[in-house]
PDB file of C-alpha atoms in Angstrom:
ATOM      1  CA  MET A 833       0.000   0.000   0.000  1.00 43.00           C
ATOM      2  CA  GLY A 834       1.378   3.433  -0.812  1.00 45.00           C
ATOM      3  CA  PHE A 835       0.593   6.843  -2.194  1.00 39.00           C
ATOM      4  CA  GLY A 836      -0.998   6.454  -5.604  1.00 45.00           C
ATOM      5  CA  ASP A 837       0.759   3.557  -7.319  1.00 48.00           C
ATOM      6  CA  ARG A 838       4.043   3.873  -5.389  1.00 49.00           C
ATOM      7  CA  PRO A 839       4.721   1.634  -2.388  1.00 50.00           C
ATOM      8  CA  VAL A 840       5.870   3.346   0.811  1.00 43.00           C
ATOM      9  CA  PRO A 841       9.375   2.180   1.869  1.00 52.00           C
ATOM     10  CA  PHE A 842       9.359   0.414   5.244  1.00 49.00           C
ATOM     11  CA  GLY A 843      11.816   2.915   6.789  1.00 50.00           C
ATOM     12  CA  GLN A 844       9.567   5.825   5.831  1.00 49.00           C
ATOM     13  CA  LEU A 845       6.560   3.992   7.225  1.00 43.00           C
ATOM     14  CA  LEU A 846       8.400   3.249  10.486  1.00 47.00           C
ATOM     15  CA  ARG A 847       9.457   6.893  10.887  1.00 51.00           C
ATOM     16  CA  CYS A 848       5.841   7.947  10.331  1.00 45.00           C
ATOM     17  CA  VAL A 849       4.583   5.448  12.945  1.00 43.00           C
ATOM     18  CA  LEU A 850       7.226   6.517  15.489  1.00 45.00           C
ATOM     19  CA  TRP A 851       6.558  10.212  14.847  1.00 45.00           C
ATOM     20  CA  THR A 852       2.796   9.721  15.218  1.00 43.00           C
ATOM     21  CA  THR A 853       3.290   7.695  18.415  1.00 44.00           C
ATOM     22  CA  GLY A 854       5.476  10.451  19.851  1.00 47.00           C
ATOM     23  CA  CYS A 855       2.969  13.156  18.952  1.00 42.00           C
ATOM     24  CA  CYS A 856       0.123  11.176  20.517  1.00 40.00           C
ATOM     25  CA  ALA A 857       2.158  10.680  23.691  1.00 43.00           C
ATOM     26  CA  LEU A 858       2.838  14.416  23.843  1.00 41.00           C
ATOM     27  CA  LEU A 859      -0.850  15.250  23.385  1.00 40.00           C
ATOM     28  CA  ALA A 860      -1.781  12.787  26.134  1.00 40.00           C
ATOM     29  CA  CYS A 861       0.341  14.717  28.682  1.00 41.00           C
ATOM     30  CA  PRO A 862      -1.637  16.919  31.027  1.00 42.00           C
ATOM     31  CA  PRO A 863      -0.975  20.649  30.432  1.00 41.00           C
ATOM     32  CA  THR A 864       0.712  21.017  33.830  1.00 39.00           C
ATOM     33  CA  SER A 865       3.346  18.432  32.911  1.00 42.00           C
ATOM     34  CA  LEU A 866       4.129  20.317  29.699  1.00 41.00           C
ATOM     35  CA  ALA A 867       4.856  23.423  31.723  1.00 42.00           C
ATOM     36  CA  THR A 868       7.361  21.669  33.955  1.00 49.00           C
ATOM     37  CA  ARG A 869      10.908  21.514  32.764  1.00 52.00           C
ATOM     38  CA  PRO A 870      12.329  18.022  32.186  1.00 57.00           C
ATOM     39  CA  ALA A 871      14.901  17.043  34.779  1.00 62.00           C
ATOM     40  CA  ALA A 872      18.441  16.114  33.820  1.00 60.00           C
ATOM     41  CA  ALA A 873      19.365  12.517  34.487  1.00 61.00           C
ATOM     42  CA  PRO A 874      21.673  11.837  37.453  1.00 75.00           C
ATOM     43  CA  GLY A 875      25.237  10.863  36.521  1.00 88.00           C
ATOM     44  CA  ALA A 876      24.751   7.110  36.890  1.00 88.00           C
ATOM     45  CA  GLU A 877      21.589   7.155  34.763  1.00 90.00           C
ATOM     46  CA  ALA A 878      23.239   9.306  32.101  1.00 93.00           C
ATOM     47  CA  ARG A 879      26.233   6.940  31.904  1.00 95.00           C
ATOM     48  CA  ALA A 880      23.977   3.876  31.655  1.00 96.00           C
ATOM     49  CA  ILE A 881      21.896   5.449  28.880  1.00 97.00           C
ATOM     50  CA  GLU A 882      25.007   6.457  26.932  1.00 97.00           C
ATOM     51  CA  LYS A 883      26.508   2.995  27.408  1.00 98.00           C
ATOM     52  CA  THR A 884      23.351   1.401  25.959  1.00 98.00           C
ATOM     53  CA  ILE A 885      23.341   3.614  22.868  1.00 98.00           C
ATOM     54  CA  ARG A 886      27.073   3.151  22.292  1.00 98.00           C
ATOM     55  CA  ALA A 887      26.701  -0.620  22.630  1.00 98.00           C
ATOM     56  CA  GLN A 888      24.006  -0.663  19.960  1.00 98.00           C
ATOM     57  CA  ILE A 889      26.116   1.499  17.641  1.00 97.00           C
ATOM     58  CA  ASP A 890      29.075  -0.848  18.232  1.00 98.00           C
ATOM     59  CA  ALA A 891      26.797  -3.743  17.221  1.00 98.00           C
ATOM     60  CA  PHE A 892      25.860  -1.833  14.043  1.00 98.00           C
ATOM     61  CA  ALA A 893      29.578  -1.387  13.288  1.00 96.00           C
ATOM     62  CA  ARG A 894      29.989  -5.188  13.457  1.00 97.00           C
ATOM     63  CA  ASP A 895      26.771  -5.764  11.469  1.00 97.00           C
ATOM     64  CA  ASP A 896      25.623  -7.850  14.438  1.00 98.00           C
ATOM     65  CA  ALA A 897      21.852  -7.736  13.994  1.00 98.00           C
ATOM     66  CA  ASN A 898      21.103  -9.863  17.066  1.00 98.00           C
ATOM     67  CA  ALA A 899      23.238  -7.734  19.400  1.00 98.00           C
ATOM     68  CA  ALA A 900      21.824  -4.466  18.013  1.00 98.00           C
ATOM     69  CA  PHE A 901      18.245  -5.753  18.268  1.00 98.00           C
ATOM     70  CA  ALA A 902      18.833  -6.770  21.899  1.00 98.00           C
ATOM     71  CA  PHE A 903      18.929  -3.057  22.836  1.00 98.00           C
ATOM     72  CA  ALA A 904      15.439  -2.390  21.418  1.00 98.00           C
ATOM     73  CA  THR A 905      12.329  -2.286  23.591  1.00 97.00           C
ATOM     74  CA  PRO A 906       9.685  -4.998  23.217  1.00 97.00           C
ATOM     75  CA  LYS A 907       7.529  -2.453  21.335  1.00 97.00           C
ATOM     76  CA  ILE A 908      10.235  -1.912  18.702  1.00 97.00           C
ATOM     77  CA  LYS A 909      10.838  -5.659  18.459  1.00 97.00           C
ATOM     78  CA  GLN A 910       7.133  -6.139  17.828  1.00 97.00           C
ATOM     79  CA  ILE A 911       7.154  -3.491  15.066  1.00 96.00           C
ATOM     80  CA  PHE A 912       9.933  -5.423  13.325  1.00 96.00           C
ATOM     81  CA  GLY A 913       8.185  -8.764  13.778  1.00 95.00           C
ATOM     82  CA  GLN A 914      10.956 -10.038  16.080  1.00 94.00           C
ATOM     83  CA  ASP A 915      13.297 -10.002  13.051  1.00 97.00           C
ATOM     84  CA  PRO A 916      16.816  -8.667  13.875  1.00 98.00           C
ATOM     85  CA  ALA A 917      17.911  -8.794  10.214  1.00 98.00           C
ATOM     86  CA  ARG A 918      14.959  -6.616   9.165  1.00 97.00           C
ATOM     87  CA  PHE A 919      15.794  -4.165  11.963  1.00 98.00           C
ATOM     88  CA  LEU A 920      19.450  -3.921  10.909  1.00 98.00           C
ATOM     89  CA  ARG A 921      18.496  -3.507   7.243  1.00 97.00           C
ATOM     90  CA  THR A 922      16.148  -0.627   8.125  1.00 97.00           C
ATOM     91  CA  VAL A 923      18.791   1.123  10.226  1.00 97.00           C
ATOM     92  CA  ARG A 924      21.395   0.688   7.482  1.00 96.00           C
ATOM     93  CA  GLU A 925      19.065   2.091   4.796  1.00 96.00           C
ATOM     94  CA  SER A 926      17.173   4.776   6.733  1.00 94.00           C
ATOM     95  CA  TYR A 927      19.510   5.827   9.554  1.00 95.00           C
ATOM     96  CA  PRO A 928      23.035   5.863   8.076  1.00 94.00           C
ATOM     97  CA  ALA A 929      24.202   8.548  10.517  1.00 96.00           C
ATOM     98  CA  VAL A 930      23.737   6.192  13.488  1.00 96.00           C
ATOM     99  CA  TYR A 931      24.562   3.065  11.506  1.00 97.00           C
ATOM    100  CA  ARG A 932      28.092   4.304  10.742  1.00 96.00           C
ATOM    101  CA  PRO A 933      28.720   7.550  12.664  1.00 96.00           C
ATOM    102  CA  ARG A 934      32.012   9.348  12.188  1.00 95.00           C
ATOM    103  CA  SER A 935      31.687  10.935  15.623  1.00 95.00           C
ATOM    104  CA  MET A 936      29.149  11.381  18.415  1.00 96.00           C
ATOM    105  CA  PHE A 937      28.651  13.852  21.252  1.00 96.00           C
ATOM    106  CA  PHE A 938      26.128  13.075  23.982  1.00 97.00           C
ATOM    107  CA  LEU A 939      24.151  15.908  25.586  1.00 96.00           C
ATOM    108  CA  PRO A 940      22.821  15.337  29.115  1.00 94.00           C
ATOM    109  CA  PRO A 941      19.687  13.151  28.924  1.00 95.00           C
ATOM    110  CA  LYS A 942      16.401  14.649  30.095  1.00 93.00           C
ATOM    111  CA  HIS A 943      13.683  12.860  31.993  1.00 88.00           C
ATOM    112  CA  GLN A 944      10.011  13.581  32.473  1.00 78.00           C
ATOM    113  CA  GLY A 945       7.728  10.927  33.874  1.00 79.00           C
ATOM    114  CA  GLU A 946       8.407   7.623  32.132  1.00 79.00           C
ATOM    115  CA  THR A 947      10.138   9.315  29.208  1.00 83.00           C
ATOM    116  CA  TRP A 948      13.904   9.745  28.981  1.00 94.00           C
ATOM    117  CA  LEU A 949      15.254  11.653  26.007  1.00 97.00           C
ATOM    118  CA  GLN A 950      18.900  11.364  24.981  1.00 97.00           C
ATOM    119  CA  VAL A 951      20.022  13.823  22.321  1.00 97.00           C
ATOM    120  CA  VAL A 952      23.210  12.911  20.485  1.00 97.00           C
ATOM    121  CA  ASN A 953      25.040  15.141  18.021  1.00 97.00           C
ATOM    122  CA  VAL A 954      26.137  12.755  15.276  1.00 97.00           C
ATOM    123  CA  ALA A 955      28.452  13.369  12.339  1.00 95.00           C
ATOM    124  CA  ASP A 956      27.824  10.992   9.440  1.00 94.00           C
ATOM    125  CA  ALA A 957      30.488   9.556   7.126  1.00 91.00           C
ATOM    126  CA  GLU A 958      30.481  12.724   4.972  1.00 92.00           C
ATOM    127  CA  GLY A 959      30.752  15.033   8.011  1.00 93.00           C
ATOM    128  CA  LYS A 960      27.119  16.211   7.960  1.00 95.00           C
ATOM    129  CA  LEU A 961      25.803  16.870  11.468  1.00 96.00           C
ATOM    130  CA  TRP A 962      22.564  15.359  12.703  1.00 97.00           C
ATOM    131  CA  LEU A 963      20.644  15.407  15.966  1.00 97.00           C
ATOM    132  CA  ALA A 964      19.619  11.920  17.032  1.00 97.00           C
ATOM    133  CA  TYR A 965      16.762  11.941  19.536  1.00 97.00           C
ATOM    134  CA  TYR A 966      16.708   8.626  21.409  1.00 98.00           C
ATOM    135  CA  ASP A 967      13.613   7.630  23.370  1.00 97.00           C
ATOM    136  CA  MET A 968      15.029   5.551  26.234  1.00 97.00           C
ATOM    137  CA  ARG A 969      12.982   3.286  28.486  1.00 95.00           C
ATOM    138  CA  ARG A 970      13.898   1.654  31.781  1.00 94.00           C
ATOM    139  CA  GLN A 971      12.917  -2.016  31.770  1.00 95.00           C
ATOM    140  CA  PRO A 972      11.573  -4.037  34.721  1.00 95.00           C
ATOM    141  CA  ASP A 973      15.023  -5.636  35.098  1.00 96.00           C
ATOM    142  CA  ARG A 974      16.444  -2.063  35.488  1.00 93.00           C
ATOM    143  CA  SER A 975      18.259  -2.213  32.119  1.00 95.00           C
ATOM    144  CA  TRP A 976      17.873   0.511  29.488  1.00 97.00           C
ATOM    145  CA  LYS A 977      16.360  -0.130  26.063  1.00 97.00           C
ATOM    146  CA  ILE A 978      15.943   2.088  23.017  1.00 98.00           C
ATOM    147  CA  ASN A 979      12.323   2.796  22.134  1.00 97.00           C
ATOM    148  CA  GLY A 980      13.060   4.690  18.949  1.00 96.00           C
ATOM    149  CA  CYS A 981      15.397   7.189  17.373  1.00 96.00           C
ATOM    150  CA  GLN A 982      14.495  10.210  15.311  1.00 96.00           C
ATOM    151  CA  LEU A 983      17.192  11.815  13.169  1.00 96.00           C
ATOM    152  CA  VAL A 984      16.972  15.508  12.440  1.00 96.00           C
ATOM    153  CA  GLU A 985      19.234  16.960   9.773  1.00 93.00           C
ATOM    154  CA  THR A 986      21.099  20.174  10.582  1.00 92.00           C
ATOM    155  CA  ASP A 987      22.754  22.682   8.277  1.00 89.00           C
ATOM    156  CA  ALA A 988      26.118  22.214   9.982  1.00 79.00           C
ATOM    157  CA  MET A 989      29.161  20.202   8.953  1.00 81.00           C
ATOM    158  CA  ALA A 990      31.723  18.613  11.266  1.00 76.00           C
ATOM    159  CA  ILE A 991      35.170  20.148  11.281  1.00 69.00           C
TER     160      ILE A 991
END
């Protein structure tokens, strides 16, 4: 199914689903929570979140689909039909900046309610800078999992 006679690529469809989910979550927040400023994560939380993201990116660098998929939340795994190869293929095709970053700089993660947001400045292979917004979720076993990543292109280039 697509627009007119053209099929919609899976990566584009996934980005649309994740964007819509995020917008719905934002609209579901009571107005008072929108007025409060998100709190920065304590040092231990920030290090654990960064470690999780770096571990997934290291798995991408090795083309280790199973290891990379292990850092996804159950919701993301369900979206990909429990298929690590499909997940890796989508990241490779639709998220090249995080699939093979040239460099990364982590900003302090922010937390509000159940939502933790980790913003990472990423330079892709050509030196183009991107903002990667990671939705991080604490799991019942106290581990961190990635519940999605949105890439936003900037006009800047890495030096």
